[in-house]
mmCIF file of C-alpha atoms and ligand atoms in Angstrom:
data_model
loop_
_atom_site.group_PDB
_atom_site.id
_atom_site.type_symbol
_atom_site.label_atom_id
_atom_site.label_comp_id
_atom_site.label_asym_id
_atom_site.label_seq_id
_atom_site.Cartn_x
_atom_site.Cartn_y
_atom_site.Cartn_z
ATOM 1 C CA UNK A 1 76.544 -97.405 113.675
ATOM 2 C CA UNK A 2 75.845 -101.040 112.353
ATOM 3 C CA UNK A 3 76.654 -104.078 114.249
ATOM 4 C CA UNK A 4 79.074 -106.343 112.529
ATOM 5 C CA UNK A 5 79.001 -109.762 113.583
ATOM 6 C CA UNK A 6 82.916 -111.641 113.047
ATOM 7 C CA UNK A 7 83.315 -115.083 112.687
ATOM 8 C CA UNK A 8 86.304 -116.931 113.331
ATOM 9 C CA UNK A 9 86.631 -120.375 112.771
ATOM 10 C CA UNK A 10 88.419 -122.779 115.851
ATOM 11 C CA UNK A 11 92.081 -124.391 115.049
ATOM 12 C CA UNK A 12 90.759 -124.449 111.692
ATOM 13 C CA UNK A 13 92.915 -126.416 109.562
ATOM 14 C CA UNK A 14 93.099 -129.151 112.532
ATOM 15 C CA UNK A 15 89.139 -129.036 113.085
ATOM 16 C CA UNK A 16 88.370 -130.150 109.411
ATOM 17 C CA UNK A 17 90.646 -133.175 110.022
ATOM 18 C CA UNK A 18 88.812 -134.024 113.102
ATOM 19 C CA UNK A 19 85.777 -133.524 111.021
ATOM 20 C CA UNK A 20 86.648 -136.380 108.814
ATOM 21 C CA UNK A 21 88.624 -138.137 111.148
ATOM 22 C CA UNK A 22 86.738 -138.088 114.852
ATOM 23 C CA UNK A 23 89.206 -140.256 116.349
ATOM 24 C CA UNK A 24 91.775 -137.761 116.598
ATOM 25 C CA UNK A 25 89.640 -135.791 118.720
ATOM 26 C CA UNK A 26 90.785 -137.037 121.752
ATOM 27 C CA UNK A 27 94.651 -136.740 120.609
ATOM 28 C CA UNK A 28 97.128 -134.007 120.479
ATOM 29 C CA UNK A 29 98.119 -133.232 116.782
ATOM 30 C CA UNK A 30 99.290 -130.352 114.530
ATOM 31 C CA UNK A 31 99.126 -129.760 110.765
ATOM 32 C CA UNK A 32 102.330 -129.089 109.194
ATOM 33 C CA UNK A 33 103.721 -127.830 105.995
ATOM 34 C CA UNK A 34 105.800 -130.809 105.103
ATOM 35 C CA UNK A 35 105.380 -134.547 104.168
ATOM 36 C CA UNK A 36 105.418 -137.223 106.690
ATOM 37 C CA UNK A 37 108.686 -138.310 105.734
ATOM 38 C CA UNK A 38 110.062 -134.897 106.169
ATOM 39 C CA UNK A 39 107.878 -133.554 109.067
ATOM 40 C CA UNK A 40 110.919 -132.334 111.074
ATOM 41 C CA UNK A 41 111.529 -129.895 108.338
ATOM 42 C CA UNK A 42 108.661 -128.118 108.525
ATOM 43 C CA UNK A 43 106.717 -125.657 110.348
ATOM 44 C CA UNK A 44 103.242 -126.462 112.432
ATOM 45 C CA UNK A 45 100.121 -124.605 110.358
ATOM 46 C CA UNK A 46 97.884 -125.374 113.533
ATOM 47 C CA UNK A 47 97.418 -127.459 116.039
ATOM 48 C CA UNK A 48 94.018 -128.852 117.999
ATOM 49 C CA UNK A 49 93.496 -126.808 121.269
ATOM 50 C CA UNK A 50 95.124 -130.629 123.095
ATOM 51 C CA UNK A 51 98.320 -129.750 121.305
ATOM 52 C CA UNK A 52 97.902 -126.026 122.547
ATOM 53 C CA UNK A 53 98.446 -127.595 125.875
ATOM 54 C CA UNK A 54 101.654 -128.168 125.388
ATOM 55 C CA UNK A 55 102.470 -124.626 124.728
ATOM 56 C CA UNK A 56 102.323 -125.669 120.448
ATOM 57 C CA UNK A 57 101.434 -122.765 118.153
ATOM 58 C CA UNK A 58 101.256 -121.862 114.440
ATOM 59 C CA UNK A 59 104.172 -121.074 112.999
ATOM 60 C CA UNK A 60 106.481 -122.831 115.187
ATOM 61 C CA UNK A 61 108.874 -125.095 113.922
ATOM 62 C CA UNK A 62 107.603 -128.566 113.757
ATOM 63 C CA UNK A 63 110.606 -130.230 115.329
ATOM 64 C CA UNK A 64 110.190 -127.675 118.273
ATOM 65 C CA UNK A 65 106.520 -128.992 118.658
ATOM 66 C CA UNK A 66 107.834 -132.796 118.333
ATOM 67 C CA UNK A 67 110.159 -131.384 121.638
ATOM 68 C CA UNK A 68 107.156 -130.298 123.279
ATOM 69 C CA UNK A 69 105.025 -133.333 122.954
ATOM 70 C CA UNK A 70 106.801 -136.479 121.693
ATOM 71 C CA UNK A 71 104.084 -138.577 121.206
ATOM 72 C CA UNK A 72 102.459 -135.578 119.397
ATOM 73 C CA UNK A 73 100.469 -136.639 116.227
ATOM 74 C CA UNK A 74 101.648 -135.420 112.771
ATOM 75 C CA UNK A 75 99.409 -134.447 109.858
ATOM 76 C CA UNK A 76 100.330 -133.157 106.262
ATOM 77 C CA UNK A 77 98.487 -129.792 105.438
ATOM 78 C CA UNK A 78 95.849 -131.010 102.623
ATOM 79 C CA UNK A 79 94.786 -127.055 101.476
ATOM 80 C CA UNK A 80 92.716 -128.217 98.579
ATOM 81 C CA UNK A 81 90.433 -130.505 101.187
ATOM 82 C CA UNK A 82 90.602 -126.766 103.736
ATOM 83 C CA UNK A 83 89.509 -124.543 101.053
ATOM 84 C CA UNK A 84 86.892 -126.701 100.320
ATOM 85 C CA UNK A 85 85.510 -126.723 103.712
ATOM 86 C CA UNK A 86 85.771 -123.075 103.971
ATOM 87 C CA UNK A 87 83.544 -122.710 100.712
ATOM 88 C CA UNK A 88 81.155 -124.314 102.842
ATOM 89 C CA UNK A 89 81.234 -121.868 105.839
ATOM 90 C CA UNK A 90 81.381 -119.195 103.778
ATOM 91 C CA UNK A 91 78.236 -120.350 101.622
ATOM 92 C CA UNK A 92 76.208 -120.786 104.385
ATOM 93 C CA UNK A 93 77.141 -117.744 106.208
ATOM 94 C CA UNK A 94 76.245 -115.822 103.320
ATOM 95 C CA UNK A 95 72.831 -117.406 102.975
ATOM 96 C CA UNK A 96 71.480 -115.482 105.698
ATOM 97 C CA UNK A 97 71.821 -112.304 103.077
ATOM 98 C CA UNK A 98 73.696 -110.283 104.876
ATOM 99 C CA UNK A 99 76.625 -108.083 103.077
ATOM 100 C CA UNK A 100 79.104 -110.469 103.372
ATOM 101 C CA UNK A 101 83.202 -110.232 103.628
ATOM 102 C CA UNK A 102 85.723 -113.009 103.939
ATOM 103 C CA UNK A 103 88.472 -111.869 105.330
ATOM 104 C CA UNK A 104 90.445 -115.248 105.167
ATOM 105 C CA UNK A 105 90.194 -119.162 104.562
ATOM 106 C CA UNK A 106 88.284 -119.248 108.063
ATOM 107 C CA UNK A 107 86.917 -115.641 109.128
ATOM 108 C CA UNK A 108 84.455 -113.090 107.931
ATOM 109 C CA UNK A 109 82.384 -110.199 108.436
ATOM 110 C CA UNK A 110 78.628 -109.567 108.232
ATOM 111 C CA UNK A 111 77.146 -106.482 108.683
ATOM 112 C CA UNK A 112 74.325 -106.998 110.438
ATOM 113 C CA UNK A 113 73.009 -103.397 110.602
ATOM 114 C CA UNK A 114 70.995 -101.614 112.941
ATOM 115 C CA UNK A 115 70.058 -105.037 115.142
ATOM 116 C CA UNK A 116 69.371 -104.699 118.817
ATOM 117 C CA UNK A 117 72.123 -106.531 120.885
ATOM 118 C CA UNK A 118 69.886 -109.486 122.240
ATOM 119 C CA UNK A 119 68.852 -110.201 118.273
ATOM 120 C CA UNK A 120 72.006 -110.077 116.898
ATOM 121 C CA UNK A 121 73.407 -112.511 120.374
ATOM 122 C CA UNK A 122 70.634 -115.114 119.449
ATOM 123 C CA UNK A 123 71.593 -114.781 115.400
ATOM 124 C CA UNK A 124 75.098 -115.419 116.516
ATOM 125 C CA UNK A 125 73.931 -118.684 118.642
ATOM 126 C CA UNK A 126 71.834 -119.792 115.276
ATOM 127 C CA UNK A 127 74.728 -119.487 113.057
ATOM 128 C CA UNK A 128 76.896 -121.428 115.248
ATOM 129 C CA UNK A 129 74.329 -123.776 115.861
ATOM 130 C CA UNK A 130 74.157 -124.525 112.431
ATOM 131 C CA UNK A 131 77.710 -124.423 111.460
ATOM 132 C CA UNK A 132 78.445 -127.386 114.210
ATOM 133 C CA UNK A 133 75.117 -129.365 112.889
ATOM 134 C CA UNK A 134 76.081 -129.216 109.157
ATOM 135 C CA UNK A 135 79.996 -129.089 109.036
ATOM 136 C CA UNK A 136 80.804 -130.551 112.713
ATOM 137 C CA UNK A 137 83.005 -127.226 113.099
ATOM 138 C CA UNK A 138 83.210 -124.887 115.919
ATOM 139 C CA UNK A 139 83.837 -121.338 115.818
ATOM 140 C CA UNK A 140 83.950 -118.455 118.029
ATOM 141 C CA UNK A 141 81.706 -114.993 117.045
ATOM 142 C CA UNK A 142 82.382 -111.752 118.266
ATOM 143 C CA UNK A 143 79.748 -109.076 117.865
ATOM 144 C CA UNK A 144 80.354 -105.062 118.339
ATOM 145 C CA UNK A 145 80.045 -101.805 116.243
ATOM 146 C CA UNK A 146 83.055 -101.877 114.046
ATOM 147 C CA UNK A 147 84.448 -104.651 112.072
ATOM 148 C CA UNK A 148 88.036 -104.053 113.836
ATOM 149 C CA UNK A 149 86.621 -104.355 116.972
ATOM 150 C CA UNK A 150 83.864 -107.063 116.212
ATOM 151 C CA UNK A 151 87.294 -109.342 115.551
ATOM 152 C CA UNK A 152 88.836 -108.309 118.909
ATOM 153 C CA UNK A 153 85.590 -109.054 120.532
ATOM 154 C CA UNK A 154 85.863 -112.736 118.688
ATOM 155 C CA UNK A 155 89.619 -113.364 119.632
ATOM 156 C CA UNK A 156 88.837 -112.452 123.187
ATOM 157 C CA UNK A 157 85.491 -115.277 123.018
ATOM 158 C CA UNK A 158 87.682 -118.147 121.677
ATOM 159 C CA UNK A 159 87.406 -121.369 121.735
ATOM 160 C CA UNK A 160 84.056 -121.683 121.067
ATOM 161 C CA UNK A 161 82.125 -118.835 122.311
ATOM 162 C CA UNK A 162 79.989 -115.899 121.500
ATOM 163 C CA UNK A 163 80.228 -112.573 122.709
ATOM 164 C CA UNK A 164 78.641 -109.170 122.409
ATOM 165 C CA UNK A 165 80.239 -105.971 122.903
ATOM 166 C CA UNK A 166 77.652 -102.616 123.539
ATOM 167 C CA UNK A 167 79.332 -99.653 122.621
ATOM 168 C CA UNK A 168 79.468 -97.832 125.981
ATOM 169 C CA UNK A 169 81.655 -100.880 127.070
ATOM 170 C CA UNK A 170 84.351 -100.684 124.311
ATOM 171 C CA UNK A 171 86.316 -97.849 126.250
ATOM 172 C CA UNK A 172 86.849 -100.253 128.935
ATOM 173 C CA UNK A 173 87.745 -103.478 126.937
ATOM 174 C CA UNK A 174 90.314 -101.677 124.926
ATOM 175 C CA UNK A 175 92.454 -100.609 127.885
ATOM 176 C CA UNK A 176 94.400 -103.467 128.210
ATOM 177 C CA UNK A 177 94.474 -104.753 125.304
ATOM 178 C CA UNK A 178 98.191 -105.232 123.339
ATOM 179 C CA UNK A 179 98.038 -103.315 120.048
ATOM 180 C CA UNK A 180 98.644 -106.129 117.963
ATOM 181 C CA UNK A 181 95.117 -107.552 118.393
ATOM 182 C CA UNK A 182 93.852 -104.147 116.321
ATOM 183 C CA UNK A 183 93.639 -105.899 112.825
ATOM 184 C CA UNK A 184 96.132 -104.298 110.573
ATOM 185 C CA UNK A 185 98.508 -104.061 113.213
ATOM 186 C CA UNK A 186 101.224 -106.428 111.672
ATOM 187 C CA UNK A 187 104.989 -107.580 113.400
ATOM 188 C CA UNK A 188 106.466 -104.601 112.038
ATOM 189 C CA UNK A 189 104.972 -101.860 113.208
ATOM 190 C CA UNK A 190 104.156 -103.517 116.431
ATOM 191 C CA UNK A 191 107.858 -103.505 116.776
ATOM 192 C CA UNK A 192 108.095 -99.627 116.187
ATOM 193 C CA UNK A 193 105.524 -99.024 118.297
ATOM 194 C CA UNK A 194 107.134 -100.523 121.132
ATOM 195 C CA UNK A 195 110.313 -98.998 120.477
ATOM 196 C CA UNK A 196 108.936 -95.906 121.882
ATOM 197 C CA UNK A 197 107.301 -97.864 124.617
ATOM 198 C CA UNK A 198 104.033 -98.454 123.136
ATOM 199 C CA UNK A 199 102.400 -102.089 123.471
ATOM 200 C CA UNK A 200 98.768 -101.178 124.915
ATOM 201 C CA UNK A 201 95.883 -99.824 123.324
ATOM 202 C CA UNK A 202 95.659 -97.455 126.316
ATOM 203 C CA UNK A 203 99.163 -96.075 125.812
ATOM 204 C CA UNK A 204 98.033 -95.507 122.005
ATOM 205 C CA UNK A 205 95.080 -93.418 122.837
ATOM 206 C CA UNK A 206 97.436 -91.358 124.826
ATOM 207 C CA UNK A 207 99.911 -90.438 121.965
ATOM 208 C CA UNK A 208 100.134 -87.348 120.150
ATOM 209 C CA UNK A 209 98.040 -88.464 116.764
ATOM 210 C CA UNK A 210 100.397 -86.444 114.919
ATOM 211 C CA UNK A 211 103.121 -88.453 115.919
ATOM 212 C CA UNK A 212 101.258 -91.642 114.831
ATOM 213 C CA UNK A 213 100.405 -90.131 111.443
ATOM 214 C CA UNK A 214 104.262 -89.165 110.829
ATOM 215 C CA UNK A 215 105.118 -92.765 111.697
ATOM 216 C CA UNK A 216 102.018 -94.493 109.752
ATOM 217 C CA UNK A 217 100.139 -92.670 107.162
ATOM 218 C CA UNK A 218 96.699 -92.530 107.225
ATOM 219 C CA UNK A 219 96.946 -95.635 109.188
ATOM 220 C CA UNK A 220 98.582 -94.057 112.138
ATOM 221 C CA UNK A 221 95.148 -91.647 111.887
ATOM 222 C CA UNK A 222 93.350 -94.922 112.416
ATOM 223 C CA UNK A 223 95.212 -96.376 114.601
ATOM 224 C CA UNK A 224 94.718 -93.408 116.796
ATOM 225 C CA UNK A 225 90.705 -93.084 116.585
ATOM 226 C CA UNK A 226 90.951 -96.769 116.913
ATOM 227 C CA UNK A 227 92.475 -97.019 120.482
ATOM 228 C CA UNK A 228 90.385 -94.144 121.488
ATOM 229 C CA UNK A 229 87.027 -96.367 120.495
ATOM 230 C CA UNK A 230 86.092 -95.117 117.162
ATOM 231 C CA UNK A 231 85.918 -98.028 114.785
ATOM 232 C CA UNK A 232 85.086 -96.708 111.313
ATOM 233 C CA UNK A 233 85.709 -100.208 109.262
ATOM 234 C CA UNK A 234 83.119 -101.305 107.113
ATOM 235 C CA UNK A 235 82.407 -104.673 105.588
ATOM 236 C CA UNK A 236 83.719 -104.580 102.408
ATOM 237 C CA UNK A 237 81.283 -107.482 100.362
ATOM 238 C CA UNK A 238 82.681 -109.756 98.143
ATOM 239 C CA UNK A 239 81.136 -110.077 95.005
ATOM 240 C CA UNK A 240 78.714 -112.749 94.525
ATOM 241 C CA UNK A 241 80.154 -115.294 92.389
ATOM 242 C CA UNK A 242 76.884 -114.945 90.127
ATOM 243 C CA UNK A 243 77.205 -111.281 89.686
ATOM 244 C CA UNK A 244 80.359 -111.374 88.898
ATOM 245 C CA UNK A 245 83.226 -113.229 86.986
ATOM 246 C CA UNK A 246 86.335 -114.127 88.466
ATOM 247 C CA UNK A 247 89.549 -116.466 88.543
ATOM 248 C CA UNK A 248 92.253 -117.032 91.193
ATOM 249 C CA UNK A 249 95.348 -118.916 91.275
ATOM 250 C CA UNK A 250 98.112 -120.131 93.943
ATOM 251 C CA UNK A 251 101.709 -119.347 93.050
ATOM 252 C CA UNK A 252 103.923 -122.634 92.744
ATOM 253 C CA UNK A 253 105.555 -121.218 95.722
ATOM 254 C CA UNK A 254 104.904 -118.175 97.831
ATOM 255 C CA UNK A 255 106.343 -115.352 96.419
ATOM 256 C CA UNK A 256 107.380 -111.780 96.931
ATOM 257 C CA UNK A 257 107.840 -111.070 93.556
ATOM 258 C CA UNK A 258 105.695 -107.961 92.142
ATOM 259 C CA UNK A 259 107.088 -108.892 88.560
ATOM 260 C CA UNK A 260 105.516 -112.530 88.798
ATOM 261 C CA UNK A 261 102.237 -111.365 90.557
ATOM 262 C CA UNK A 262 101.857 -108.906 87.616
ATOM 263 C CA UNK A 263 102.613 -111.489 85.253
ATOM 264 C CA UNK A 264 100.154 -113.704 87.182
ATOM 265 C CA UNK A 265 97.421 -110.719 87.020
ATOM 266 C CA UNK A 266 97.515 -110.195 83.179
ATOM 267 C CA UNK A 267 96.983 -114.010 82.938
ATOM 268 C CA UNK A 268 93.994 -114.225 85.128
ATOM 269 C CA UNK A 269 92.929 -110.897 83.192
ATOM 270 C CA UNK A 270 93.248 -112.713 79.728
ATOM 271 C CA UNK A 271 91.017 -115.506 81.125
ATOM 272 C CA UNK A 272 88.295 -113.274 82.768
ATOM 273 C CA UNK A 273 88.064 -111.153 79.789
ATOM 274 C CA UNK A 274 87.772 -114.403 77.735
ATOM 275 C CA UNK A 275 84.421 -115.369 79.977
ATOM 276 C CA UNK A 276 83.063 -111.765 79.333
ATOM 277 C CA UNK A 277 83.394 -112.219 75.483
ATOM 278 C CA UNK A 278 81.811 -115.445 75.726
ATOM 279 C CA UNK A 279 79.011 -114.479 77.680
ATOM 280 C CA UNK A 280 78.784 -111.094 75.997
ATOM 281 C CA UNK A 281 79.288 -108.856 78.666
ATOM 282 C CA UNK A 282 80.757 -105.344 79.797
ATOM 283 C CA UNK A 283 82.202 -104.495 83.403
ATOM 284 C CA UNK A 284 82.697 -101.594 85.625
ATOM 285 C CA UNK A 285 83.619 -103.099 88.886
ATOM 286 C CA UNK A 286 87.313 -104.794 89.208
ATOM 287 C CA UNK A 287 88.033 -106.519 92.629
ATOM 288 C CA UNK A 288 91.576 -108.240 93.205
ATOM 289 C CA UNK A 289 92.309 -110.594 96.520
ATOM 290 C CA UNK A 290 95.466 -111.795 97.982
ATOM 291 C CA UNK A 291 96.033 -114.291 99.925
ATOM 292 C CA UNK A 292 99.458 -114.600 102.203
ATOM 293 C CA UNK A 293 101.121 -116.987 103.315
ATOM 294 C CA UNK A 294 99.839 -116.811 106.486
ATOM 295 C CA UNK A 295 96.400 -117.528 105.055
ATOM 296 C CA UNK A 296 94.905 -114.308 105.411
ATOM 297 C CA UNK A 297 93.731 -111.971 102.776
ATOM 298 C CA UNK A 298 92.961 -108.805 101.568
ATOM 299 C CA UNK A 299 90.238 -107.448 98.625
ATOM 300 C CA UNK A 300 90.549 -104.210 96.977
ATOM 301 C CA UNK A 301 87.314 -103.162 94.850
ATOM 302 C CA UNK A 302 87.369 -100.295 92.505
ATOM 303 C CA UNK A 303 84.248 -98.795 90.432
ATOM 304 C CA UNK A 304 85.409 -97.013 87.350
ATOM 305 C CA UNK A 305 83.266 -94.330 85.644
ATOM 306 C CA UNK A 306 81.921 -96.486 83.041
ATOM 307 C CA UNK A 307 81.050 -99.811 81.440
ATOM 308 C CA UNK A 308 83.378 -101.525 78.999
ATOM 309 C CA UNK A 309 85.064 -104.613 77.599
ATOM 310 C CA UNK A 310 88.535 -103.277 77.447
ATOM 311 C CA UNK A 311 90.865 -105.856 78.900
ATOM 312 C CA UNK A 312 93.577 -103.416 78.942
ATOM 313 C CA UNK A 313 91.523 -101.516 81.380
ATOM 314 C CA UNK A 314 91.210 -104.439 83.492
ATOM 315 C CA UNK A 315 94.857 -105.298 83.576
ATOM 316 C CA UNK A 316 95.814 -101.707 84.311
ATOM 317 C CA UNK A 317 93.312 -101.738 87.009
ATOM 318 C CA UNK A 318 93.947 -105.013 88.807
ATOM 319 C CA UNK A 319 98.007 -104.628 88.576
ATOM 320 C CA UNK A 320 97.556 -101.229 90.663
ATOM 321 C CA UNK A 321 95.090 -102.603 92.805
ATOM 322 C CA UNK A 322 97.321 -105.409 93.472
ATOM 323 C CA UNK A 323 99.898 -103.335 93.622
ATOM 324 C CA UNK A 324 98.544 -101.465 96.505
ATOM 325 C CA UNK A 325 97.370 -104.596 98.690
ATOM 326 C CA UNK A 326 101.092 -106.894 98.350
ATOM 327 C CA UNK A 327 103.813 -104.634 98.643
ATOM 328 C CA UNK A 328 106.018 -105.976 101.112
ATOM 329 C CA UNK A 329 103.925 -109.247 101.241
ATOM 330 C CA UNK A 330 104.869 -112.973 100.740
ATOM 331 C CA UNK A 331 101.892 -113.918 98.871
ATOM 332 C CA UNK A 332 100.421 -116.723 98.212
ATOM 333 C CA UNK A 333 97.667 -116.746 95.970
ATOM 334 C CA UNK A 334 95.920 -113.969 94.026
ATOM 335 C CA UNK A 335 92.303 -113.246 92.254
ATOM 336 C CA UNK A 336 91.216 -110.991 89.821
ATOM 337 C CA UNK A 337 87.379 -110.175 89.540
ATOM 338 C CA UNK A 338 84.675 -107.946 87.580
ATOM 339 C CA UNK A 339 81.223 -107.089 88.729
ATOM 340 C CA UNK A 340 78.536 -104.745 88.091
ATOM 341 C CA UNK A 341 78.033 -106.581 84.489
ATOM 342 C CA UNK A 342 76.023 -105.379 81.810
ATOM 343 C CA UNK A 343 74.774 -107.380 79.006
ATOM 344 C CA UNK A 344 76.532 -105.717 75.711
ATOM 345 C CA UNK A 345 74.595 -103.823 73.570
ATOM 346 C CA UNK A 346 72.015 -103.573 76.413
ATOM 347 C CA UNK A 347 69.752 -100.160 77.180
ATOM 348 C CA UNK A 348 72.363 -98.783 79.833
ATOM 349 C CA UNK A 349 71.540 -95.399 81.224
ATOM 350 C CA UNK A 350 74.514 -94.180 84.007
HETATM 351 N N1 DCP B 1 97.463 -121.025 109.361
HETATM 352 C C1 DCP B 1 99.076 -121.491 108.970
HETATM 353 N N2 DCP B 1 99.977 -120.636 109.326
HETATM 354 C C2 DCP B 1 99.962 -119.793 109.996
HETATM 355 C C3 DCP B 1 98.782 -119.243 110.983
HETATM 356 C C4 DCP B 1 97.705 -119.947 109.901
HETATM 357 O O1 DCP B 1 98.628 -121.796 108.013
HETATM 358 N N3 DCP B 1 101.188 -119.267 110.343
HETATM 359 C C5 DCP B 1 96.340 -121.475 108.650
HETATM 360 C C6 DCP B 1 95.988 -122.612 109.857
HETATM 361 C C7 DCP B 1 94.976 -122.140 110.460
HETATM 362 C C8 DCP B 1 94.288 -121.700 109.542
HETATM 363 O O2 DCP B 1 95.138 -120.554 108.701
HETATM 364 O O3 DCP B 1 93.913 -123.352 111.176
HETATM 365 C C9 DCP B 1 93.446 -120.167 110.193
HETATM 366 O O4 DCP B 1 94.307 -119.684 111.339
HETATM 367 P P1 DCP B 1 93.690 -118.795 112.808
HETATM 368 O O5 DCP B 1 94.836 -117.839 113.068
HETATM 369 O O6 DCP B 1 92.401 -118.294 112.521
HETATM 370 O O7 DCP B 1 94.255 -119.774 113.360
HETATM 371 P P2 DCP B 1 93.364 -121.397 114.058
HETATM 372 O O8 DCP B 1 91.957 -121.384 113.087
HETATM 373 O O9 DCP B 1 94.328 -122.747 113.694
HETATM 374 O O10 DCP B 1 93.166 -121.009 115.461
HETATM 375 P P3 DCP B 1 92.278 -120.345 116.456
HETATM 376 O O11 DCP B 1 91.336 -121.373 117.125
HETATM 377 O O12 DCP B 1 93.252 -119.725 117.334
HETATM 378 O O13 DCP B 1 91.612 -119.143 115.297
HETATM 379 CA CA1 CA B 2 90.740 -119.652 113.398
HETATM 380 CA CA1 CA B 3 91.782 -116.834 111.353
#
């Protein structure tokens, strides 16, 4: 099993603010959704560790945070700036040349292959040092075989940490973990499992896998394996900007309407298709992305059987891939991208 290096930025939006306003470092502050004038109406997106000492957390109403610390400093969220910083982090990570999956605005997984643990740890140190030096930002890195485990390891090493978990130590490590720490287990699944008195990974491991499959379908099987020390999740690289053409757009306000998502997918597909036409390119790969209201993302890719320049093929595939990753979710932004590009009329042997 190849090793996965999983990186998550520490208190990301707040750290971005500290990097441009160093005087904030000593203060407890939050980044919130509302303007300063209406700050009590909004929600805390994140806060620095000074504010966390008061029990302030992401998702908490700002009103409640202000009660916990009346001298709390408030900043209005500046999404464009955080996107820009995120882009720099991802570019730096991709420059190491490993297959890289951008998982959310502040986290990514790198497939570092069959490296030994000591070498992997020294690579993590290098990456962490470079992000600190070039961008002035703290992060945490977890390393393990399997993407889901690497994320759990990363979470357990927060903040400002590096942790390597060896294959033989996975089972012990997982025992005490809450099921919510498993990538993909959302609040709803967690509640359903709690109803049958399952809240720890160790309890999940002892369940009858058929019950899990009845409850969650294929995902139930995955959960059972994960709980038992088997992580087959792979790094799913996002396609390189140069080798692909993509468009993405944020909705005016977060949406749960698939009709709206479908309409936007149509517009983005038309734009991508126009760009392909200008460059006289055909495509074989289609990739979509959704960013949810909590700033996590999912990507889904598909290779079709032959090269084409059909906008209808692009649209119908993009819509069906988006349906898979947006159902039941509140969506903030979507993207449509084509990859495996070929010059139109060029010689092609499949
Ligand atoms: N975010 C948000 N609303 C949420 C959760 C997160 O707007 N309910 C945004 C702000 C965070 C960023 O996404 O800075 C990344 O989220 P994380 O869950 O990784 O949390 P942080 O990076 O803030 O803190 P940590 O150090 O625990 O990773
Ligand atoms: Ca983070
Ligand atoms: Ca994160």
